[in-house]
Amino acid sequence: MDFKNFIAGAWVEPSTGAYFENRNPADGNDLIGRFPSSGPEDVSRAAASAQRGFALWSRTPAPVRGQVLQRAGDLLVRRKEELARAMTREMGKVLLETRGDVQEGIDTAYYAHTEGRRLFGRTVPSELRSKWAMSYRRPIGVAGIITPFNFPLAVPTWKLFPALLCGNAVIWKPSEDVPHTAHLLVELLLEAGLPPEVFQLVHGLGAEAGKALVEHRDVTVISFTGSTDTGAEIGATCGKLHKRLSLEMGGKNATIVMDDADLDLALEGVLWGAFGTTGQRCTATSRLILHEKIHDRFLKTLVDRAERLHLGPGLEEKTEVGPLIHEEARRKVESYVEIGKQEGASVLTGGRRPGSKGLDCGWFYEPTVLAGVRPGMRVEQEEIFGPVLSVIRVGSLAEAIRVNNDVKYGLSSALYTRDVNAAFTAMTELDTGISYINAPTIGAEAHLPFGGVKQTGNGHREGGWEVYDFYSETKVVYVDFSGKLQRAQIDTER
Ligand code: UN1
C-alpha cells in the first residue's frame, strides 16, 4: 500500500512521485507499505499551509487547544494495544515496550491538556507608580519537528503536543524507519479535532525532506532528536538563519555499581538499561562501571542472565529482546564489537548474530558484554546504539565519577549504592542532565524535563514544564495608568 503526506488539509502524493519501502525489522519479507520520499516542493507547500493554520490556531484560546490534546489522549488510551502492535511491527521492540511508548504519549497528551490552563506569565511590580509590568507567552510560528525511530510515538508527542498547545503550527518529518506510526498518529490527531492546516506530515529522508524543512525560511522553530553529527549540521543552518532550535542527541550513559549496592537490584537495572529496546535508546546503559570488590562476582551473574535473554520478534510475548532497526544498524554494532576486540576488550557473551534459523530474516544481534574495557577506548567513548555493554573496573567512587564524566556526551547516569553520602556526592558530581539513584539509566517520566549536557543537547529540555518555554515566546507588557510621562530609571523615587 502507498501512504501519503498530509498537507493543506488533504492526504496527498509527494511532488517527487518517489516512494521508499518500510519493512518489519524482525522479518524483511513483511512489507508494511511504501511512503513518500518528499522533497523541497512538498516542504514549501506544507510551510504555506502551516502559515494559514498558524493564523487560526494561534488565536484559539490555549484551554481550547488543550481540549484537542485531551481528546487525542483519550483516543490513544482507546487504541493503545492496536498502536503498540503496529509500532512493534515496524520498529521491532517488544510489545511491553511499545505499550509503554504509547503510555508516554498519553501522559504527554494529558500534561499538555492541563498546561492549556496554565501557560503562566508573570506579573511583577513596576518601579514606577500607577504602572503594571507583566509577561505572557505567545506562540512563535511554524515548528519543524524531526523525530527518530526508537520511540515512534513518545518522542514525537514530546515535541508535537507542547508545540501545538503553545499555539504553533507544525510540520512533522518522522523517521523514515517508522513512518507508519506517524501516519496513525496524524489520523488520530485529526479525529481529535485538530484543524487540518495546523498540522502537516511530510515523509521522507533526512538528507532531502529533513534538510528542506530546516532550510525553509518560514519554518522558524526546529526540534530535532537524532545523531550528534546531524545535530551539528542542523545547528549550523539554524544559526545562519536565526532559528530557534532544540537538539536532543547522543549519549554514552553509564551505570556505576558500588561494593555496598544491592547487587540483585543492580543486576535487574543493568539488564533492563542495557538490553531493553535492544540498546537503542538515547538513555541506554552502554557502560557499566563496577567497583573492583564486586567486579568479578557481578559480571558472572550478568553474563549468565544476558545469555538467557530471549531474542525474537517483538510481537511474540516470550521475546525479551527484539531486532535492531535495520541492516546498517547491525553492521555498526558488529564493527564496534570488532573495534572493541582490537582495543583489547574481551567478549564475555554475545558478539554475534543468533544462530537460530527462525531469526535470519531479521536484524537480530545477541546481547553483548565487553569486559576489560579501559577509559578512552572507542567502545567506551562512542555511541553504539545497540545491545553492547562495555564494562570498566574502578577502585573508588571518585574514579567512577571521573570515568562517567570523561565522554563528550551527558544524558543519563545511574548509581547503585546504599550509602547516602555517596548518592548525594554522585548526584552533585555526575555531569549528565539526568541521574538515577538505585534505578537504571532509562525510564524518564513525561512530566519532568528531559535532556542532556555537553554534546547531548544545546541547553533546551523536552518534557515537563520547561519544554513550554521552548515553544513559546515571552512578551512583556507595561501598562502605565498614571496619565503622565514617567521615565524609567529617571523618575523613580528613591
Ligand atoms: C530516547 O531514548 O530517545 O527515559 C528517549 C527513557 C524513555 C525515553 C527515552 N522514557 O528511557
Short mmCIF file of C-alpha atoms and ligand atoms in Angstrom, two decimals:
data_model
loop_
_atom_site.label_atom_id
_atom_site.label_comp_id
_atom_site.label_asym_id
_atom_site.label_seq_id
_atom_site.Cartn_x
_atom_site.Cartn_y
_atom_site.Cartn_z
CA MET A 1 0.00 0.00 0.00
CA ASP A 2 1.18 3.54 -0.80
CA PHE A 3 0.82 6.04 2.03
CA LYS A 4 0.62 9.81 1.57
CA ASN A 5 1.73 13.08 3.06
CA PHE A 6 -0.78 15.26 4.87
CA ILE A 7 -0.50 18.81 3.52
CA ALA A 8 -3.02 21.67 3.31
CA GLY A 9 -5.76 19.61 4.87
CA ALA A 10 -5.54 16.64 2.49
CA TRP A 11 -3.69 13.36 2.04
CA VAL A 12 -1.51 13.94 -0.99
CA GLU A 13 1.15 12.22 -3.08
CA PRO A 14 4.68 13.62 -3.00
CA SER A 15 5.63 16.08 -5.73
CA THR A 16 8.67 13.90 -6.44
CA GLY A 17 6.50 10.88 -7.30
CA ALA A 18 9.07 8.82 -5.37
CA TYR A 19 8.45 6.39 -2.52
CA PHE A 20 10.55 4.36 -0.08
CA GLU A 21 9.73 0.99 1.45
CA ASN A 22 9.10 0.29 5.10
CA ARG A 23 9.71 -3.29 6.25
CA ASN A 24 9.41 -5.15 9.53
CA PRO A 25 12.91 -5.34 11.10
CA ALA A 26 12.11 -8.76 12.55
CA ASP A 27 11.09 -10.09 9.14
CA GLY A 28 12.36 -8.47 5.97
CA ASN A 29 9.68 -10.24 3.93
CA ASP A 30 6.95 -8.28 5.70
CA LEU A 31 6.39 -5.08 3.71
CA ILE A 32 4.39 -2.55 5.76
CA GLY A 33 3.97 -0.08 2.93
CA ARG A 34 5.59 2.50 0.70
CA PHE A 35 5.88 6.07 1.96
CA PRO A 36 6.55 9.35 0.15
CA SER A 37 10.14 10.43 -0.50
CA SER A 38 9.31 14.11 -0.28
CA GLY A 39 11.44 17.00 -1.46
CA PRO A 40 11.69 20.79 -1.10
CA GLU A 41 8.50 21.40 -3.08
CA ASP A 42 6.44 19.35 -0.63
CA VAL A 43 8.03 21.20 2.26
CA SER A 44 7.20 24.56 0.64
CA ARG A 45 3.56 23.60 0.20
CA ALA A 46 3.49 22.40 3.80
CA ALA A 47 5.01 25.67 5.02
CA ALA A 48 2.46 27.78 3.14
CA SER A 49 -0.38 25.74 4.59
CA ALA A 50 1.11 25.80 8.09
CA GLN A 51 1.19 29.58 7.99
CA ARG A 52 -2.52 29.65 7.30
CA GLY A 53 -3.01 27.12 10.08
CA PHE A 54 -0.94 29.27 12.41
CA ALA A 55 -3.14 32.31 11.81
CA LEU A 56 -6.13 30.31 13.01
CA TRP A 57 -4.59 28.23 15.76
CA SER A 58 -2.53 30.96 17.41
CA ARG A 59 -5.79 32.85 18.07
CA THR A 60 -7.55 29.82 19.50
CA PRO A 61 -7.56 30.06 23.33
CA ALA A 62 -4.93 27.82 24.92
CA PRO A 63 -7.50 25.89 27.04
CA VAL A 64 -9.39 25.09 23.82
CA ARG A 65 -6.16 23.92 22.18
CA GLY A 66 -5.67 21.81 25.29
CA GLN A 67 -9.02 20.13 24.82
CA VAL A 68 -7.94 18.82 21.43
CA LEU A 69 -4.92 17.24 23.09
CA GLN A 70 -7.11 15.79 25.82
CA ARG A 71 -9.20 14.10 23.13
CA ALA A 72 -6.01 12.88 21.49
CA GLY A 73 -5.03 11.39 24.86
CA ASP A 74 -8.41 9.67 25.14
CA LEU A 75 -8.03 8.18 21.64
CA LEU A 76 -4.51 6.98 22.48
CA VAL A 77 -5.91 5.25 25.56
CA ARG A 78 -8.55 3.55 23.47
CA ARG A 79 -6.11 2.48 20.74
CA LYS A 80 -3.13 1.64 22.93
CA GLU A 81 -2.97 -2.03 22.03
CA GLU A 82 -3.62 -1.54 18.32
CA LEU A 83 -0.94 1.16 18.10
CA ALA A 84 1.55 -0.85 20.16
CA ARG A 85 1.19 -3.78 17.77
CA ALA A 86 1.68 -1.59 14.70
CA MET A 87 4.73 0.01 16.33
CA THR A 88 6.33 -3.31 17.22
CA ARG A 89 5.80 -4.48 13.67
CA GLU A 90 7.62 -1.52 12.18
CA MET A 91 10.19 -0.72 14.87
CA GLY A 92 10.92 -4.13 16.37
CA LYS A 93 10.92 -3.56 20.12
CA VAL A 94 8.83 -5.86 22.28
CA LEU A 95 5.13 -5.24 22.89
CA LEU A 96 5.65 -4.46 26.56
CA GLU A 97 7.82 -1.56 25.45
CA THR A 98 5.65 -0.25 22.63
CA ARG A 99 2.75 -0.24 25.11
CA GLY A 100 4.98 1.89 27.35
CA ASP A 101 5.82 4.10 24.37
CA VAL A 102 2.10 4.77 23.79
CA GLN A 103 1.61 5.35 27.51
CA GLU A 104 4.30 8.03 27.43
CA GLY A 105 2.33 9.69 24.62
CA ILE A 106 -0.84 9.51 26.73
CA ASP A 107 0.94 11.07 29.72
CA THR A 108 2.31 13.81 27.45
CA ALA A 109 -1.15 14.50 25.99
CA TYR A 110 -2.79 14.88 29.38
CA TYR A 111 0.04 17.05 30.69
CA ALA A 112 -0.31 19.27 27.61
CA HIS A 113 -4.06 19.43 28.10
CA THR A 114 -3.75 20.82 31.60
CA GLU A 115 -0.93 23.17 30.58
CA GLY A 116 -3.53 24.89 28.39
CA ARG A 117 -4.99 26.24 31.62
CA ARG A 118 -1.60 27.35 32.95
CA LEU A 119 0.93 28.67 30.41
CA PHE A 120 1.77 31.09 33.17
CA GLY A 121 3.17 34.51 32.61
CA ARG A 122 4.28 36.72 35.48
CA THR A 123 3.13 40.00 36.92
CA VAL A 124 5.86 41.86 38.77
CA PRO A 125 5.99 45.26 40.50
CA SER A 126 6.96 48.20 38.35
CA GLU A 127 9.49 50.68 39.70
CA LEU A 128 7.03 53.46 38.84
CA ARG A 129 3.69 54.35 40.40
CA SER A 130 0.41 53.51 38.66
CA LYS A 131 2.15 51.18 36.28
CA TRP A 132 1.93 47.44 35.83
CA ALA A 133 4.61 45.22 34.42
CA MET A 134 3.90 41.70 33.21
CA SER A 135 4.93 38.96 30.84
CA TYR A 136 2.88 36.43 28.91
CA ARG A 137 3.65 33.67 26.46
CA ARG A 138 2.88 33.84 22.78
CA PRO A 139 3.04 31.25 20.01
CA ILE A 140 6.05 31.57 17.72
CA GLY A 141 5.02 30.34 14.27
CA VAL A 142 5.67 27.19 12.26
CA ALA A 143 7.62 24.46 14.02
CA GLY A 144 9.57 21.85 12.02
CA ILE A 145 9.76 18.64 14.02
CA ILE A 146 12.21 15.88 13.09
CA THR A 147 11.98 12.69 15.12
CA PRO A 148 13.89 9.39 15.50
CA PHE A 149 12.83 5.75 15.12
CA ASN A 150 13.43 4.40 18.62
CA PHE A 151 10.33 5.89 20.23
CA PRO A 152 7.97 6.09 17.24
CA LEU A 153 5.22 7.73 19.28
CA ALA A 154 6.50 9.04 22.64
CA VAL A 155 9.33 11.23 21.34
CA PRO A 156 7.18 12.84 18.62
CA THR A 157 4.48 13.62 21.18
CA TRP A 158 7.09 15.25 23.47
CA LYS A 159 7.61 17.78 20.71
CA LEU A 160 4.32 17.92 18.82
CA PHE A 161 1.98 18.29 21.78
CA PRO A 162 3.76 21.18 23.54
CA ALA A 163 4.33 22.89 20.16
CA LEU A 164 0.60 22.65 19.42
CA LEU A 165 -0.52 23.58 22.92
CA CYS A 166 1.55 26.75 22.71
CA GLY A 167 -0.32 27.69 19.53
CA ASN A 168 2.23 26.89 16.84
CA ALA A 169 1.51 25.14 13.56
CA VAL A 170 3.57 22.06 12.88
CA ILE A 171 5.34 20.29 10.03
CA TRP A 172 6.42 16.84 11.09
CA LYS A 173 9.12 14.83 9.33
CA PRO A 174 9.16 11.47 11.12
CA SER A 175 11.99 8.96 10.84
CA GLU A 176 11.87 7.05 7.57
CA ASP A 177 12.14 3.88 9.67
CA VAL A 178 8.79 4.38 11.43
CA PRO A 179 6.50 6.29 9.06
CA HIS A 180 3.50 4.06 9.68
CA THR A 181 3.21 5.04 13.35
CA ALA A 182 3.40 8.67 12.20
CA HIS A 183 0.55 8.10 9.77
CA LEU A 184 -1.59 6.53 12.52
CA LEU A 185 -0.84 9.37 14.93
CA VAL A 186 -1.80 12.04 12.42
CA GLU A 187 -5.09 10.26 11.68
CA LEU A 188 -5.74 10.22 15.40
CA LEU A 189 -4.95 13.92 15.84
CA LEU A 190 -7.34 14.86 13.04
CA GLU A 191 -10.00 12.72 14.64
CA ALA A 192 -9.36 14.53 17.93
CA GLY A 193 -10.36 17.75 16.18
CA LEU A 194 -7.09 19.39 15.22
CA PRO A 195 -7.84 21.88 12.44
CA PRO A 196 -6.24 20.44 9.27
CA GLU A 197 -3.86 23.22 8.24
CA VAL A 198 -2.38 23.36 11.74
CA PHE A 199 -0.65 20.06 11.09
CA GLN A 200 1.36 18.80 8.13
CA LEU A 201 3.01 15.41 7.81
CA VAL A 202 5.88 15.25 5.33
CA HIS A 203 7.55 11.86 4.97
CA GLY A 204 10.98 11.40 3.53
CA LEU A 205 14.68 11.08 4.11
CA GLY A 206 16.62 13.34 6.43
CA ALA A 207 19.01 14.50 3.72
CA GLU A 208 16.09 15.52 1.49
CA ALA A 209 12.82 16.33 3.30
CA GLY A 210 14.53 16.98 6.65
CA LYS A 211 17.12 19.28 5.12
CA ALA A 212 14.47 21.22 3.18
CA LEU A 213 12.50 21.71 6.37
CA VAL A 214 15.49 23.03 8.31
CA GLU A 215 16.36 25.38 5.45
CA HIS A 216 12.87 26.73 4.78
CA ARG A 217 12.74 30.38 5.83
CA ASP A 218 9.13 30.27 7.05
CA VAL A 219 9.81 27.42 9.47
CA THR A 220 11.13 29.38 12.40
CA VAL A 221 11.40 26.71 15.10
CA ILE A 222 13.23 23.41 14.68
CA SER A 223 13.29 20.50 17.09
CA PHE A 224 15.48 17.51 16.30
CA THR A 225 16.29 14.23 18.02
CA GLY A 226 18.99 12.15 16.40
CA SER A 227 22.73 11.89 15.97
CA THR A 228 25.23 14.47 17.19
CA ASP A 229 26.70 14.83 13.69
CA THR A 230 23.35 15.64 12.08
CA GLY A 231 22.55 17.92 15.02
CA ALA A 232 25.73 19.88 14.35
CA GLU A 233 24.75 20.39 10.70
CA ILE A 234 21.24 21.46 11.66
CA GLY A 235 22.71 23.79 14.27
CA ALA A 236 24.91 25.47 11.66
CA THR A 237 21.94 26.08 9.35
CA CYS A 238 19.68 27.30 12.15
CA GLY A 239 22.44 29.59 13.38
CA LYS A 240 22.76 31.20 9.96
CA LEU A 241 19.01 31.58 9.58
CA HIS A 242 18.38 32.71 13.19
CA LYS A 243 16.03 29.88 14.01
CA ARG A 244 15.12 28.68 17.44
CA LEU A 245 16.49 25.16 17.81
CA SER A 246 16.20 22.32 20.31
CA LEU A 247 18.60 19.40 19.89
CA GLU A 248 18.50 16.03 21.60
CA MET A 249 21.45 13.92 20.51
CA GLY A 250 23.78 11.12 21.54
CA GLY A 251 24.57 9.53 24.84
CA LYS A 252 27.14 7.20 26.38
CA ASN A 253 25.33 6.53 29.61
CA ALA A 254 26.92 4.68 32.49
CA THR A 255 25.66 2.75 35.46
CA ILE A 256 28.00 2.67 38.44
CA VAL A 257 27.67 -0.24 40.85
CA MET A 258 29.43 0.24 44.18
CA ASP A 259 30.57 -2.54 46.50
CA ASP A 260 27.80 -1.77 49.03
CA ALA A 261 24.98 -1.89 46.46
CA ASP A 262 22.02 -4.25 46.44
CA LEU A 263 23.55 -6.37 43.70
CA ASP A 264 20.34 -8.18 42.77
CA LEU A 265 18.61 -4.86 42.22
CA ALA A 266 21.58 -3.50 40.28
CA LEU A 267 21.60 -6.60 38.06
CA GLU A 268 17.97 -6.12 37.08
CA GLY A 269 18.61 -2.43 36.38
CA VAL A 270 21.67 -3.07 34.24
CA LEU A 271 19.96 -5.76 32.15
CA TRP A 272 16.93 -3.56 31.54
CA GLY A 273 19.01 -0.43 30.87
CA ALA A 274 21.48 -2.11 28.52
CA PHE A 275 19.36 -4.56 26.58
CA GLY A 276 15.84 -3.08 26.76
CA THR A 277 14.86 -1.63 23.35
CA THR A 278 17.86 -3.68 22.09
CA GLY A 279 20.05 -0.87 23.44
CA GLN A 280 18.51 1.60 21.02
CA ARG A 281 17.64 4.35 23.47
CA CYS A 282 19.48 7.63 23.87
CA THR A 283 19.32 6.78 27.56
CA ALA A 284 20.53 3.17 27.20
CA THR A 285 23.16 1.89 29.60
CA SER A 286 26.15 1.42 27.34
CA ARG A 287 28.83 1.48 30.03
CA LEU A 288 28.92 -0.42 33.29
CA ILE A 289 31.37 0.90 35.85
CA LEU A 290 31.97 -1.75 38.51
CA HIS A 291 33.74 -1.37 41.82
CA GLU A 292 36.67 -3.78 41.90
CA LYS A 293 35.42 -5.53 45.04
CA ILE A 294 32.28 -6.82 43.31
CA HIS A 295 33.54 -6.75 39.70
CA ASP A 296 34.06 -10.46 39.06
CA ARG A 297 31.03 -11.62 41.02
CA PHE A 298 28.67 -9.14 39.37
CA LEU A 299 29.98 -9.82 35.90
CA LYS A 300 29.47 -13.55 36.27
CA THR A 301 25.77 -13.23 37.14
CA LEU A 302 25.31 -10.54 34.50
CA VAL A 303 26.72 -12.74 31.74
CA ASP A 304 24.67 -15.66 32.93
CA ARG A 305 21.46 -13.64 32.76
CA ALA A 306 22.33 -11.88 29.46
CA GLU A 307 22.87 -15.28 27.86
CA ARG A 308 19.38 -16.33 28.83
CA LEU A 309 17.57 -13.28 27.43
CA HIS A 310 15.09 -14.44 24.85
CA LEU A 311 15.71 -12.99 21.39
CA GLY A 312 12.90 -12.92 18.85
CA PRO A 313 10.20 -10.93 17.09
CA GLY A 314 8.74 -8.32 19.44
CA LEU A 315 5.19 -9.45 18.71
CA GLU A 316 5.83 -12.77 20.45
CA GLU A 317 5.04 -12.49 24.16
CA LYS A 318 8.07 -14.51 25.30
CA THR A 319 10.53 -12.25 23.49
CA GLU A 320 12.67 -10.03 25.71
CA VAL A 321 15.00 -8.54 23.08
CA GLY A 322 13.85 -7.66 19.55
CA PRO A 323 15.92 -6.94 16.43
CA LEU A 324 17.91 -3.84 15.55
CA ILE A 325 16.17 -1.36 13.31
CA HIS A 326 17.97 -2.15 10.04
CA GLU A 327 20.95 -3.75 8.40
CA GLU A 328 23.14 -0.67 8.74
CA ALA A 329 22.47 -0.53 12.50
CA ARG A 330 23.55 -4.15 12.84
CA ARG A 331 26.66 -3.54 10.77
CA LYS A 332 27.54 -0.63 13.03
CA VAL A 333 27.17 -2.81 16.13
CA GLU A 334 29.29 -5.53 14.52
CA SER A 335 32.02 -3.11 13.61
CA TYR A 336 32.13 -1.70 17.17
CA VAL A 337 32.46 -5.19 18.64
CA GLU A 338 35.42 -5.74 16.29
CA ILE A 339 36.92 -2.42 17.34
CA GLY A 340 36.45 -3.41 20.99
CA LYS A 341 38.29 -6.68 20.43
CA GLN A 342 41.13 -4.93 18.67
CA GLU A 343 41.37 -2.48 21.55
CA GLY A 344 41.83 -5.41 23.93
CA ALA A 345 38.33 -5.94 25.32
CA SER A 346 37.03 -9.47 25.70
CA VAL A 347 33.60 -10.60 24.56
CA LEU A 348 32.10 -12.44 27.55
CA THR A 349 28.82 -13.17 25.82
CA GLY A 350 27.15 -12.31 22.52
CA GLY A 351 29.31 -10.65 19.91
CA ARG A 352 27.47 -12.33 17.05
CA ARG A 353 24.20 -12.82 15.23
CA PRO A 354 22.00 -15.53 16.75
CA GLY A 355 22.42 -18.96 15.19
CA SER A 356 18.74 -19.83 15.25
CA LYS A 357 17.19 -20.29 11.82
CA GLY A 358 13.93 -18.57 12.72
CA LEU A 359 15.74 -15.28 13.20
CA ASP A 360 17.67 -14.98 9.94
CA CYS A 361 15.04 -12.79 8.27
CA GLY A 362 15.53 -10.01 10.83
CA TRP A 363 18.30 -7.73 12.07
CA PHE A 364 18.97 -9.64 15.28
CA TYR A 365 22.15 -9.43 17.32
CA GLU A 366 22.91 -11.14 20.61
CA PRO A 367 23.13 -9.10 23.83
CA THR A 368 26.84 -8.50 24.20
CA VAL A 369 29.06 -7.85 27.20
CA LEU A 370 32.55 -6.47 26.61
CA ALA A 371 34.84 -6.79 29.64
CA GLY A 372 38.27 -5.34 30.28
CA VAL A 373 37.29 -2.03 28.72
CA ARG A 374 39.50 0.86 29.72
CA PRO A 375 38.65 4.56 29.77
CA GLY A 376 39.43 6.18 26.44
CA MET A 377 38.78 3.13 24.25
CA ARG A 378 36.40 3.84 21.39
CA VAL A 379 33.83 1.36 22.72
CA GLU A 380 33.95 3.36 25.94
CA GLN A 381 33.60 6.77 24.29
CA GLU A 382 31.35 6.41 21.23
CA GLU A 383 27.64 5.79 20.98
CA ILE A 384 26.91 2.32 19.55
CA PHE A 385 23.08 2.33 19.79
CA GLY A 386 22.76 -1.40 20.12
CA PRO A 387 22.88 -4.22 22.69
CA VAL A 388 26.53 -3.80 23.64
CA LEU A 389 27.63 -3.14 27.21
CA SER A 390 31.23 -2.05 27.92
CA VAL A 391 32.41 -2.92 31.42
CA ILE A 392 35.05 -0.84 33.21
CA ARG A 393 36.65 -1.69 36.55
CA VAL A 394 37.28 1.10 39.10
CA GLY A 395 38.65 1.35 42.64
CA SER A 396 36.56 4.16 44.12
CA LEU A 397 33.51 6.35 43.68
CA ALA A 398 35.70 9.30 42.72
CA GLU A 399 37.25 7.24 39.92
CA ALA A 400 33.82 6.04 38.79
CA ILE A 401 32.56 9.60 38.54
CA ARG A 402 35.67 10.63 36.61
CA VAL A 403 35.12 7.81 34.12
CA ASN A 404 31.43 8.66 33.83
CA ASN A 405 32.20 12.29 33.07
CA ASP A 406 35.09 11.77 30.69
CA VAL A 407 32.99 11.45 27.50
CA LYS A 408 31.65 14.07 25.14
CA TYR A 409 28.03 13.23 25.98
CA GLY A 410 25.99 13.82 29.14
CA LEU A 411 22.45 12.49 29.04
CA SER A 412 21.80 9.94 31.76
CA SER A 413 23.72 8.21 34.55
CA ALA A 414 22.91 5.79 37.35
CA LEU A 415 24.45 4.83 40.66
CA TYR A 416 23.70 1.79 42.79
CA THR A 417 24.72 2.22 46.42
CA ARG A 418 23.28 2.09 49.93
CA ASP A 419 25.47 4.95 51.14
CA VAL A 420 23.56 8.21 51.30
CA ASN A 421 26.72 10.31 51.19
CA ALA A 422 27.89 8.53 48.05
CA ALA A 423 24.46 9.05 46.49
CA PHE A 424 24.45 12.78 47.13
CA THR A 425 28.06 13.15 46.04
CA ALA A 426 27.19 11.44 42.76
CA MET A 427 24.01 13.48 42.28
CA THR A 428 26.16 16.59 42.56
CA GLU A 429 29.17 15.45 40.54
CA LEU A 430 27.77 13.31 37.70
CA ASP A 431 27.89 15.51 34.62
CA THR A 432 24.60 14.46 33.00
CA GLY A 433 21.17 16.02 32.53
CA ILE A 434 19.53 13.12 34.37
CA SER A 435 20.87 10.91 37.17
CA TYR A 436 19.22 7.93 38.78
CA ILE A 437 19.96 6.52 42.20
CA ASN A 438 19.25 2.80 42.56
CA ALA A 439 17.40 2.75 39.23
CA PRO A 440 18.53 2.21 35.62
CA THR A 441 19.60 4.93 33.18
CA ILE A 442 16.35 4.56 31.23
CA GLY A 443 12.81 5.39 32.28
CA ALA A 444 12.39 9.16 32.36
CA GLU A 445 8.85 10.29 33.16
CA ALA A 446 6.90 12.55 30.80
CA HIS A 447 6.27 15.35 33.30
CA LEU A 448 9.91 16.06 34.10
CA PRO A 449 12.40 17.91 31.93
CA PHE A 450 14.41 15.54 29.74
CA GLY A 451 17.74 16.29 28.14
CA GLY A 452 21.46 16.27 28.48
CA VAL A 453 24.56 18.40 28.83
CA LYS A 454 27.69 18.74 26.66
CA GLN A 455 27.25 17.32 23.15
CA THR A 456 23.98 15.60 24.02
CA GLY A 457 21.99 18.78 23.70
CA ASN A 458 22.04 22.52 23.25
CA GLY A 459 20.62 23.58 26.59
CA HIS A 460 16.93 23.02 25.99
CA ARG A 461 14.80 20.35 27.63
CA GLU A 462 11.92 18.24 26.40
CA GLY A 463 9.10 17.20 28.68
CA GLY A 464 7.79 18.68 31.87
CA TRP A 465 7.27 22.39 32.29
CA GLU A 466 10.47 23.51 30.54
CA VAL A 467 9.52 22.45 27.02
CA TYR A 468 6.69 25.00 27.03
CA ASP A 469 9.27 27.76 27.27
CA PHE A 470 10.94 26.46 24.14
CA TYR A 471 7.75 26.51 22.06
CA SER A 472 6.57 29.93 23.18
CA GLU A 473 7.97 33.41 23.07
CA THR A 474 7.89 35.67 26.11
CA LYS A 475 6.24 39.00 25.57
CA VAL A 476 6.49 41.76 28.15
CA VAL A 477 3.80 44.41 28.52
CA TYR A 478 3.94 47.60 30.59
CA VAL A 479 0.70 49.46 31.30
CA ASP A 480 1.08 52.99 32.61
CA PHE A 481 -2.20 54.30 34.03
CA SER A 482 -0.75 57.40 35.70
CA GLY A 483 -1.79 59.64 32.83
CA LYS A 484 1.60 61.30 32.64
CA LEU A 485 5.02 60.54 31.17
CA GLN A 486 7.03 58.52 33.65
CA ARG A 487 10.60 57.84 32.66
CA ALA A 488 12.04 54.52 33.77
CA GLN A 489 15.39 54.73 35.60
CA ILE A 490 14.95 58.51 35.81
CA ASP A 491 11.70 59.41 37.54
CA THR A 492 11.91 56.72 40.20
CA GLU A 493 11.60 57.99 43.77
CA ARG A 494 14.39 56.56 45.85
C1 UN1 B 1 15.16 8.19 23.97
O1 UN1 B 1 15.90 7.25 24.21
O2 UN1 B 1 15.32 8.86 22.94
O3 UN1 B 1 13.85 7.64 29.58
C2 UN1 B 1 14.02 8.56 24.81
C3 UN1 B 1 13.59 6.81 28.71
C4 UN1 B 1 12.35 6.99 27.87
C5 UN1 B 1 12.61 7.95 26.77
C6 UN1 B 1 13.87 7.68 26.01
N1 UN1 B 1 11.27 7.46 28.69
O4 UN1 B 1 14.30 5.85 28.52
#
